[in-house]
Coordinates of N, CA, C and O and ligand atoms in Angstrom, one line a residue:
X1 N 200.3 107.2 134.1 CA 201.3 108.3 133.7 C 202.4 107.6 132.9 O 202.7 106.4 133.2
X2 N 203.0 108.3 132.0 CA 204.2 107.8 131.4 C 205.4 108.0 132.3 O 205.6 109.2 132.8
X3 N 206.2 107.0 132.5 CA 207.4 107.2 133.3 C 208.6 106.9 132.4 O 208.8 105.9 131.8
X4 N 209.5 107.9 132.3 CA 210.7 107.8 131.4 C 211.9 107.7 132.3 O 212.0 108.5 133.3
X5 N 212.7 106.7 132.1 CA 214.0 106.5 132.8 C 215.1 106.4 131.9 O 214.9 106.2 130.7
X6 N 216.3 106.4 132.4 CA 217.5 106.2 131.5 C 218.5 105.4 132.3 O 218.5 105.4 133.5
X7 N 219.4 104.7 131.5 CA 220.4 103.9 132.2 C 221.7 104.8 132.3 O 221.7 106.0 131.8
X8 N 222.8 104.2 132.8 CA 224.0 105.0 133.0 C 224.6 105.5 131.7 O 225.3 106.5 131.7
X9 N 224.3 104.8 130.6 CA 224.8 105.2 129.3 C 223.9 106.2 128.5 O 224.2 106.5 127.4
X10 N 222.8 106.6 129.2 CA 221.9 107.5 128.5 C 220.9 106.9 127.7 O 220.1 107.6 127.0
X11 N 220.8 105.5 127.7 CA 219.7 104.9 126.9 C 218.4 105.1 127.6 O 218.3 104.8 128.8
X12 N 217.4 105.5 126.9 CA 216.1 105.9 127.6 C 215.0 104.9 127.3 O 215.0 104.2 126.3
X13 N 214.1 104.7 128.3 CA 213.0 103.8 128.2 C 211.8 104.4 128.9 O 211.9 105.1 129.9
X14 N 210.6 104.2 128.3 CA 209.4 104.8 128.8 C 208.3 103.7 128.9 O 208.3 102.9 128.0
X15 N 207.5 103.8 129.9 CA 206.3 102.9 130.0 C 205.3 103.6 130.9 O 205.5 104.6 131.6
X16 N 204.1 103.0 130.9 CA 203.0 103.5 131.7 C 203.0 102.9 133.1 O 203.2 101.6 133.2
X17 N 202.9 103.6 134.1 CA 202.7 103.1 135.5 C 201.5 103.8 136.1 O 201.1 104.9 135.7
X18 N 200.9 103.2 137.2 CA 199.8 103.9 137.8 C 200.3 104.8 138.9 O 201.2 104.5 139.7
X19 N 199.8 106.0 138.9 CA 200.1 107.0 139.9 C 199.3 106.6 141.1 O 198.1 106.5 141.1
X20 N 200.0 106.2 142.2 CA 199.2 105.8 143.4 C 199.1 106.8 144.5 O 198.3 106.6 145.4
X21 N 199.7 107.9 144.3 CA 199.6 109.0 145.3 C 200.4 110.2 144.9 O 201.4 110.1 144.3
X22 N 199.9 111.4 145.3 CA 200.7 112.6 145.1 C 200.4 113.5 146.3 O 199.3 113.6 146.8
X23 N 201.5 114.1 146.9 CA 201.4 115.0 148.0 C 202.6 115.9 148.0 O 203.4 115.9 147.0
X24 N 202.8 116.6 149.0 CA 203.9 117.6 149.1 C 205.3 116.9 148.9 O 206.3 117.5 148.5
X25 N 205.3 115.6 149.2 CA 206.6 114.8 149.1 C 206.8 114.3 147.6 O 207.9 113.9 147.3
X26 N 205.8 114.3 146.8 CA 206.0 113.9 145.4 C 205.0 113.0 144.9 O 203.9 112.8 145.5
X27 N 205.3 112.3 143.8 CA 204.4 111.4 143.1 C 204.9 110.0 143.3 O 206.1 109.7 143.2
X28 N 204.0 109.1 143.7 CA 204.3 107.7 144.1 C 203.8 106.7 143.1 O 202.7 106.8 142.7
X29 N 204.6 105.7 142.8 CA 204.2 104.6 142.0 C 204.9 103.3 142.6 O 205.9 103.4 143.3
X30 N 204.3 102.1 142.2 CA 204.8 100.9 142.8 C 205.2 99.9 141.7 O 204.5 99.9 140.6
X31 N 206.2 99.1 141.9 CA 206.7 98.3 140.8 C 207.7 97.2 141.4 O 207.8 97.1 142.6
X32 N 208.3 96.5 140.5 CA 209.3 95.5 140.9 C 210.7 96.2 140.8 O 211.1 96.7 139.8
X33 N 211.4 96.2 142.0 CA 212.7 96.9 142.0 C 213.7 96.2 141.1 O 214.8 96.8 140.9
X34 N 213.5 95.0 140.7 CA 214.4 94.3 139.9 C 214.1 94.3 138.4 O 214.7 93.6 137.6
X35 N 213.0 95.1 138.0 CA 212.6 95.2 136.6 C 213.6 96.0 135.9 O 214.6 96.6 136.5
X36 N 213.4 96.2 134.6 CA 214.2 97.1 133.8 C 214.2 98.5 134.4 O 215.3 99.1 134.6
X37 N 213.0 99.0 134.7 CA 213.0 100.4 135.3 C 213.7 100.4 136.6 O 214.3 101.4 136.9
X38 N 213.6 99.3 137.4 CA 214.2 99.3 138.7 C 215.7 99.4 138.5 O 216.4 100.2 139.3
X39 N 216.3 98.7 137.5 CA 217.7 98.7 137.3 C 218.1 100.1 136.8 O 219.1 100.7 137.2
X40 N 217.3 100.7 136.0 CA 217.6 102.1 135.5 C 217.5 103.1 136.6 O 218.4 104.0 136.7
X41 N 216.6 103.0 137.4 CA 216.4 103.9 138.5 C 217.6 103.8 139.5 O 218.0 104.8 140.1
X42 N 218.1 102.6 139.7 CA 219.3 102.4 140.6 C 220.5 103.1 139.9 O 221.3 103.7 140.6
X43 N 220.6 103.0 138.6 CA 221.8 103.5 137.9 C 221.7 105.0 137.7 O 222.7 105.7 137.7
X44 N 220.5 105.5 137.6 CA 220.3 106.9 137.2 C 219.0 107.4 137.9 O 217.9 107.3 137.2
X45 N 219.0 107.9 139.1 CA 217.8 108.2 139.9 C 217.1 109.5 139.5 O 216.8 110.3 140.4
X46 N 217.0 109.8 138.2 CA 216.3 110.9 137.7 C 215.2 110.5 136.7 O 215.6 109.6 135.9
X47 N 214.0 111.0 136.8 CA 213.0 110.6 135.9 C 212.2 111.7 135.3 O 212.3 112.9 135.8
X48 N 211.4 111.4 134.3 CA 210.4 112.3 133.8 C 209.1 111.6 133.8 O 209.0 110.4 133.5
X49 N 208.0 112.3 134.2 CA 206.6 111.7 134.2 C 205.8 112.6 133.2 O 206.1 113.8 133.0
X50 N 204.9 112.0 132.5 CA 204.0 112.7 131.6 C 202.6 112.2 131.7 O 202.3 111.0 131.6
X51 N 201.7 113.2 131.9 CA 200.2 112.9 131.9 C 199.6 113.5 130.7 O 199.9 114.7 130.4
X52 N 198.6 112.9 130.2 CA 197.8 113.5 129.1 C 196.3 113.3 129.3 O 195.9 112.1 129.5
X53 N 195.6 114.4 129.4 CA 194.2 114.3 129.5 C 193.6 114.9 128.2 O 193.4 116.1 128.0
X54 N 193.2 113.9 127.3 CA 192.7 114.3 126.0 C 191.4 115.1 126.0 O 191.1 115.9 125.2
X55 N 190.5 114.7 127.0 CA 189.2 115.2 127.0 C 189.0 116.5 127.8 O 187.9 117.1 127.8
X56 N 190.0 116.9 128.5 CA 189.9 118.1 129.3 C 190.2 119.3 128.5 O 191.3 119.4 127.8
X57 N 189.4 120.4 128.6 CA 189.6 121.6 127.8 C 190.0 121.2 126.4 O 189.4 120.3 125.8
X58 N 191.0 121.8 125.8 CA 191.4 121.4 124.4 C 192.6 120.5 124.6 O 193.5 120.6 123.8
X59 N 192.6 119.7 125.6 CA 193.7 118.8 126.0 C 194.6 119.4 127.0 O 194.9 120.6 126.9
X60 N 195.0 118.6 128.0 CA 196.0 119.1 129.0 C 197.1 118.1 129.1 O 196.9 116.9 129.0
X61 N 198.3 118.6 129.2 CA 199.5 117.7 129.4 C 200.2 118.3 130.6 O 200.3 119.5 130.8
X62 N 200.6 117.4 131.5 CA 201.5 117.8 132.6 C 202.8 117.0 132.6 O 202.8 115.8 132.5
X63 N 203.9 117.7 132.6 CA 205.2 117.1 132.6 C 205.9 117.4 133.9 O 205.9 118.5 134.4
X64 N 206.5 116.3 134.5 CA 207.2 116.4 135.8 C 208.6 115.9 135.6 O 208.8 114.9 134.9
X65 N 209.5 116.5 136.2 CA 210.9 116.0 136.2 C 211.4 116.1 137.7 O 211.1 117.0 138.4
X66 N 212.2 115.1 138.0 CA 212.8 115.2 139.4 C 213.6 113.9 139.7 O 213.7 113.0 138.9
X67 N 214.0 113.9 141.0 CA 214.8 112.8 141.5 C 213.9 111.8 142.1 O 212.8 112.1 142.6
X68 N 214.3 110.5 142.0 CA 213.5 109.4 142.5 C 214.2 108.7 143.6 O 215.4 108.6 143.6
X69 N 213.4 108.2 144.6 CA 213.9 107.4 145.7 C 212.9 106.4 146.1 O 211.7 106.6 145.8
X70 N 213.3 105.3 146.8 CA 212.4 104.3 147.2 C 211.6 104.8 148.4 O 212.1 105.5 149.2
X71 N 210.3 104.5 148.5 CA 209.5 104.9 149.7 C 209.9 103.9 150.8 O 210.6 102.9 150.6
X72 N 209.5 104.2 152.0 CA 209.9 103.3 153.1 C 209.3 101.9 153.0 O 208.2 101.8 152.3
X73 N 209.9 101.0 153.6 CA 209.4 99.6 153.6 C 208.0 99.6 154.2 O 207.1 98.9 153.7
X74 N 207.7 100.4 155.2 CA 206.4 100.4 155.9 C 205.4 100.9 154.9 O 204.2 100.3 154.9
X75 N 205.7 101.9 154.1 CA 204.7 102.4 153.1 C 204.4 101.3 152.0 O 203.3 101.1 151.6
X76 N 205.5 100.7 151.6 CA 205.3 99.6 150.6 C 204.5 98.5 151.2 O 203.6 97.9 150.5
X77 N 204.8 98.1 152.4 CA 204.0 97.0 153.1 C 202.5 97.4 153.1 O 201.7 96.5 152.8
X78 N 202.2 98.6 153.5 CA 200.9 99.0 153.7 C 200.1 99.0 152.3 O 199.0 98.5 152.3
X79 N 200.7 99.4 151.3 CA 200.1 99.4 150.0 C 199.9 98.0 149.5 O 198.9 97.5 149.0
X80 N 201.0 97.2 149.7 CA 201.0 95.8 149.2 C 199.8 95.0 149.9 O 199.1 94.3 149.3
X81 N 199.7 95.3 151.2 CA 198.6 94.6 152.0 C 197.2 94.9 151.5 O 196.3 94.2 151.6
X82 N 197.1 96.1 150.8 CA 195.8 96.5 150.4 C 195.4 96.0 149.0 O 194.3 96.1 148.5
X83 N 196.4 95.3 148.3 CA 196.2 94.8 147.0 C 195.4 93.5 147.0 O 195.4 92.8 148.0
X84 N 194.8 93.2 145.9 CA 194.0 91.9 145.7 C 195.0 90.8 145.9 O 196.2 90.9 145.5
X85 N 194.6 89.7 146.5 CA 195.5 88.6 146.7 C 196.1 88.1 145.4 O 197.3 87.7 145.3
X86 N 195.4 88.1 144.3 CA 195.9 87.7 143.0 C 197.1 88.5 142.6 O 198.1 88.0 142.0
X87 N 197.0 89.8 142.9 CA 198.1 90.7 142.5 C 199.3 90.5 143.4 O 200.4 90.6 143.0
X88 N 199.0 90.1 144.7 CA 200.1 89.8 145.6 C 200.8 88.6 145.2 O 202.1 88.5 145.2
X89 N 200.1 87.6 144.7 CA 200.7 86.3 144.2 C 201.5 86.6 143.0 O 202.7 86.2 142.8
X90 N 201.0 87.5 142.1 CA 201.7 87.8 140.9 C 203.0 88.5 141.1 O 204.0 88.3 140.4
X91 N 203.0 89.3 142.2 CA 204.2 90.1 142.5 C 205.4 89.1 142.9 O 206.5 89.4 142.6
X92 N 205.0 88.0 143.5 CA 206.0 87.0 143.8 C 206.4 86.2 142.6 O 207.5 85.8 142.4
X93 N 205.4 85.9 141.8 CA 205.6 84.9 140.6 C 206.3 85.6 139.5 O 207.0 84.9 138.7
X94 N 206.1 86.9 139.3 CA 206.7 87.5 138.1 C 208.1 88.0 138.3 O 208.4 88.7 139.3
X95 N 209.0 87.6 137.4 CA 210.4 88.2 137.4 C 210.3 89.3 136.4 O 210.8 89.2 135.3
X96 N 209.7 90.4 136.8 CA 209.3 91.4 135.8 C 210.5 91.9 134.9 O 211.5 92.2 135.4
X97 N 210.2 91.8 133.6 CA 211.2 92.3 132.6 C 212.3 91.3 132.2 O 213.1 91.5 131.4
X98 N 212.3 90.1 132.9 CA 213.2 89.1 132.5 C 212.6 88.2 131.4 O 211.3 88.1 131.3
X99 N 213.4 87.6 130.6 CA 212.9 86.8 129.5 C 212.1 85.6 130.0 O 212.5 84.9 131.0
X100 N 210.9 85.3 129.4 CA 210.0 84.2 129.8 C 210.0 83.2 128.7 O 209.6 83.6 127.6
X101 N 210.4 82.0 128.9 CA 210.5 81.0 127.8 C 209.1 80.7 127.2 O 209.0 80.6 126.0
X102 N 208.1 80.6 128.1 CA 206.7 80.3 127.6 C 205.7 80.6 128.7 O 206.1 80.7 129.8
X103 N 204.5 80.8 128.3 CA 203.4 81.2 129.3 C 203.3 80.1 130.4 O 203.0 80.4 131.5
X104 N 203.4 78.8 130.0 CA 203.3 77.8 131.0 C 204.2 77.9 132.2 O 203.9 77.6 133.3
X105 N 205.4 78.4 131.9 CA 206.4 78.5 132.9 C 205.9 79.5 134.0 O 206.1 79.3 135.2
X106 N 205.3 80.6 133.5 CA 204.8 81.6 134.4 C 203.6 81.1 135.2 O 203.5 81.2 136.4
X107 N 202.7 80.4 134.5 CA 201.6 79.8 135.2 C 202.0 78.8 136.3 O 201.4 78.7 137.3
X108 N 203.0 78.0 136.0 CA 203.6 77.1 137.0 C 204.1 77.9 138.2 O 203.9 77.5 139.3
X109 N 204.8 79.0 137.9 CA 205.3 79.8 139.1 C 204.1 80.3 139.9 O 204.2 80.4 141.1
X110 N 203.1 80.8 139.2 CA 201.9 81.3 139.9 C 201.3 80.2 140.8 O 201.0 80.4 142.0
X111 N 201.2 79.0 140.3 CA 200.6 77.9 141.1 C 201.5 77.6 142.3 O 201.0 77.3 143.4
X112 N 202.8 77.6 142.1 CA 203.8 77.3 143.2 C 203.6 78.4 144.3 O 203.6 78.0 145.5
X113 N 203.5 79.6 143.9 CA 203.4 80.7 144.9 C 202.0 80.5 145.7 O 202.0 80.7 146.9
X114 N 201.0 80.2 144.9 CA 199.7 80.0 145.6 C 199.7 78.9 146.6 O 199.2 79.0 147.7
X115 N 200.5 77.8 146.3 CA 200.6 76.7 147.2 C 201.4 77.1 148.4 O 201.1 76.8 149.5
X116 N 202.5 77.9 148.1 CA 203.4 78.3 149.2 C 202.7 79.1 150.3 O 202.9 78.9 151.5
X117 N 201.7 79.9 149.8 CA 201.1 80.8 150.8 C 199.6 80.4 151.1 O 198.9 81.2 151.7
X118 N 199.3 79.2 150.8 CA 197.9 78.7 151.0 C 197.5 78.9 152.4 O 198.2 78.5 153.3
X119 N 196.3 79.5 152.6 CA 195.8 79.6 153.9 C 196.5 80.7 154.8 O 196.2 80.8 156.0
X120 N 197.4 81.5 154.2 CA 198.1 82.5 154.9 C 198.1 83.8 154.2 O 197.8 83.8 153.0
X121 N 198.4 84.9 154.9 CA 198.5 86.2 154.3 C 199.8 86.2 153.4 O 200.8 85.5 153.7
X122 N 199.7 86.9 152.3 CA 200.9 87.0 151.4 C 201.7 88.2 151.8 O 201.3 89.3 151.7
X123 N 203.0 88.0 152.2 CA 203.8 89.1 152.6 C 204.3 89.8 151.4 O 204.4 89.3 150.3
X124 N 204.8 91.0 151.5 CA 205.4 91.8 150.4 C 206.7 91.2 150.0 O 207.6 91.0 150.9
X125 N 206.9 90.9 148.7 CA 208.2 90.4 148.3 C 209.3 91.5 148.5 O 208.9 92.7 148.3
X126 N 210.5 91.2 148.9 CA 211.5 92.2 149.1 C 211.8 93.0 147.8 O 212.3 94.1 147.9
X127 N 211.6 92.4 146.7 CA 211.9 93.1 145.4 C 210.8 93.9 144.9 O 210.8 94.4 143.7
X128 N 209.7 94.2 145.7 CA 208.6 94.9 145.2 C 208.3 96.1 146.1 O 208.3 95.9 147.4
X129 N 208.1 97.2 145.6 CA 207.8 98.4 146.5 C 207.6 99.7 145.7 O 207.4 99.6 144.4
X130 N 207.6 100.7 146.4 CA 207.3 102.0 145.8 C 208.5 102.9 145.6 O 209.5 102.8 146.2
X131 N 208.2 103.9 144.7 CA 209.2 105.0 144.5 C 208.4 106.3 144.6 O 207.2 106.4 144.3
X132 N 209.2 107.3 145.0 CA 208.6 108.7 145.1 C 209.5 109.6 144.2 O 210.7 109.6 144.3
X133 N 208.8 110.3 143.4 CA 209.5 111.3 142.5 C 209.3 112.7 143.1 O 208.2 113.1 143.3
X134 N 210.4 113.3 143.5 CA 210.3 114.6 144.1 C 210.5 115.6 143.0 O 211.6 115.7 142.4
X135 N 209.5 116.3 142.6 CA 209.6 117.2 141.4 C 210.5 118.4 141.6 O 210.5 119.0 142.7
X136 N 211.3 118.7 140.6 CA 212.0 120.0 140.6 C 211.6 120.9 139.4 O 212.0 122.0 139.3
X137 N 210.7 120.3 138.5 CA 210.2 121.0 137.4 C 208.9 120.4 137.0 O 208.7 119.2 136.9
X138 N 207.8 121.3 136.9 CA 206.5 120.8 136.5 C 206.0 121.8 135.4 O 206.1 123.0 135.6
X139 N 205.5 121.2 134.3 CA 205.0 122.1 133.3 C 203.5 121.7 133.0 O 203.2 120.5 132.8
X140 N 202.6 122.7 133.0 CA 201.3 122.5 132.6 C 201.1 123.0 131.2 O 201.5 124.2 130.9
X141 N 200.6 122.2 130.3 CA 200.4 122.6 128.9 C 198.8 122.6 128.7 O 198.2 121.5 128.9
X142 N 198.3 123.7 128.3 CA 196.9 123.8 128.1 C 196.6 124.0 126.6 O 197.1 125.0 126.0
X143 N 195.9 123.1 126.0 CA 195.7 123.2 124.5 C 194.8 124.4 124.2 O 193.9 124.7 125.0
X144 N 195.0 125.0 123.1 CA 194.2 126.1 122.7 C 194.0 126.1 121.2 O 194.8 125.4 120.5
X145 N 193.0 126.8 120.7 CA 192.8 126.7 119.2 C 194.0 127.3 118.4 O 194.7 128.2 118.9
X146 N 194.1 126.8 117.2 CA 195.2 127.3 116.3 C 196.6 127.1 116.9 O 197.5 127.8 116.6
X147 N 196.7 126.1 117.8 CA 198.0 125.8 118.4 C 198.6 127.0 119.2 O 199.8 127.1 119.4
X148 N 197.7 127.8 119.7 CA 198.1 129.0 120.5 C 198.1 128.5 122.0 O 197.5 129.1 122.8
X149 N 198.8 127.4 122.2 CA 198.7 126.8 123.5 C 199.3 127.6 124.6 O 200.2 128.5 124.3
X150 N 198.9 127.3 125.8 CA 199.6 128.0 127.0 C 200.5 127.0 127.7 O 200.1 125.9 127.9
X151 N 201.7 127.4 128.0 CA 202.6 126.6 128.8 C 203.1 127.3 130.0 O 203.7 128.4 129.9
X152 N 202.8 126.7 131.2 CA 203.2 127.4 132.4 C 204.2 126.4 133.2 O 203.9 125.2 133.3
X153 N 205.3 127.0 133.5 CA 206.3 126.1 134.2 C 206.5 126.6 135.6 O 206.4 127.8 136.0
X154 N 206.8 125.6 136.5 CA 207.2 125.9 137.9 C 208.5 125.2 138.1 O 208.6 124.0 137.9
X155 N 209.5 125.9 138.5 CA 210.8 125.4 138.7 C 211.2 125.6 140.1 O 211.1 126.7 140.7
X156 N 211.6 124.5 140.8 CA 212.0 124.5 142.2 C 213.3 125.3 142.3 O 214.3 125.0 141.6
X157 N 213.3 126.2 143.2 CA 214.5 127.1 143.4 C 214.7 127.1 144.9 O 214.2 127.9 145.6
X158 N 215.6 126.1 145.4 CA 215.7 125.9 146.8 C 214.4 125.5 147.4 O 213.8 124.5 147.0
X159 N 213.9 126.3 148.3 CA 212.7 125.9 149.0 C 211.4 126.5 148.4 O 210.3 126.1 148.8
X160 N 211.6 127.3 147.3 CA 210.4 127.9 146.7 C 210.3 127.5 145.2 O 211.2 126.9 144.7
X161 N 209.3 127.9 144.6 CA 209.1 127.6 143.2 C 209.0 128.9 142.4 O 208.3 129.8 142.8
X162 N 209.6 128.9 141.2 CA 209.4 130.1 140.4 C 208.6 129.7 139.2 O 208.7 128.7 138.6
X163 N 207.7 130.6 138.9 CA 206.7 130.4 137.8 C 207.1 131.1 136.5 O 207.6 132.2 136.6
X164 N 207.0 130.4 135.4 CA 207.3 131.1 134.1 C 206.4 130.6 133.0 O 205.6 129.7 133.2
X165 N 206.5 131.2 131.9 CA 205.8 130.8 130.7 C 206.7 130.4 129.6 O 207.9 130.9 129.6
X166 N 206.2 129.6 128.7 CA 207.0 129.2 127.5 C 206.2 129.5 126.3 O 205.0 129.3 126.3
X167 N 206.9 129.8 125.2 CA 206.2 129.8 123.9 C 205.7 128.4 123.6 O 206.3 127.4 124.0
X168 N 204.5 128.3 122.9 CA 204.0 127.0 122.7 C 204.8 126.2 121.7 O 204.7 125.0 121.7
Ligands
FMN1 C1 197.6 101.2 132.3 C2 198.8 100.6 132.8 C3 199.2 100.7 134.1 C4 200.4 100.1 134.5 N1 200.8 100.2 135.8 C5 201.9 99.7 136.2 C6 202.4 99.9 137.6 O1 201.8 100.6 138.4 N2 203.6 99.3 137.9 C7 204.3 98.5 137.1 O2 205.3 98.0 137.5 N3 203.9 98.3 135.8 C8 202.7 98.9 135.4 N4 202.3 98.7 134.1 C9 203.2 97.8 133.2 C10 204.4 98.7 132.7 O3 203.9 99.6 131.6 C11 205.6 97.8 132.2 O4 205.1 96.9 131.2 C12 206.2 97.1 133.3 O5 206.3 97.8 134.5 C13 207.7 96.6 132.9 O6 208.4 97.8 132.6 P1 210.0 97.8 132.6 O7 210.4 96.6 131.8 O8 210.4 99.1 131.9 O9 210.5 97.7 134.0 C14 201.2 99.3 133.6 C15 200.8 99.2 132.3 C16 199.7 99.8 131.9 C17 199.3 99.7 130.4

């Protein structure tokens, strides 16, 4: 899904992340808390998500907006433990979104982390974990011929949701 974030000055940034879970509490993804997105989420904990399914119907888009918060350490630990060892090593070795002078520097860091945890389980780095987006607005966009698309919105209103339509 596309994840759009903004900093305190309103500068916007968007990137793809993997949706790792969705339930009544919201949409979850995992990342480096010290990355660019992590800094933006700390400064401005509101996001937009966007999904695009080109092959469904005449295309479907789902847009989500809401507040974001970190998931519990226990939840991040559980997901981190399920990842491939190489990904666990990478999470320690990567200073995500910081300038990297050359590829060798990163490969050296990977080798150092491999050595550090040789023969042992790799614990979750404190700077790595999940976020949950609690939606307060969701829009389903269904493509139709001649651009006569359908747009259905759900807006959270206290404890319930109100449904509406938009012109395409
Ligand atoms: C298909 C795809 C899936 C990705 N999934 C994730 C993810 O789940 N978490 C993550 O941190 N980055 C993921 N990335 C990398 C991000 O797009 C991005 O490059 C990285 O998180 C750094 O973003 P930032 O500098 O805005 O923090 C993914 C990229 C692609 C293309």
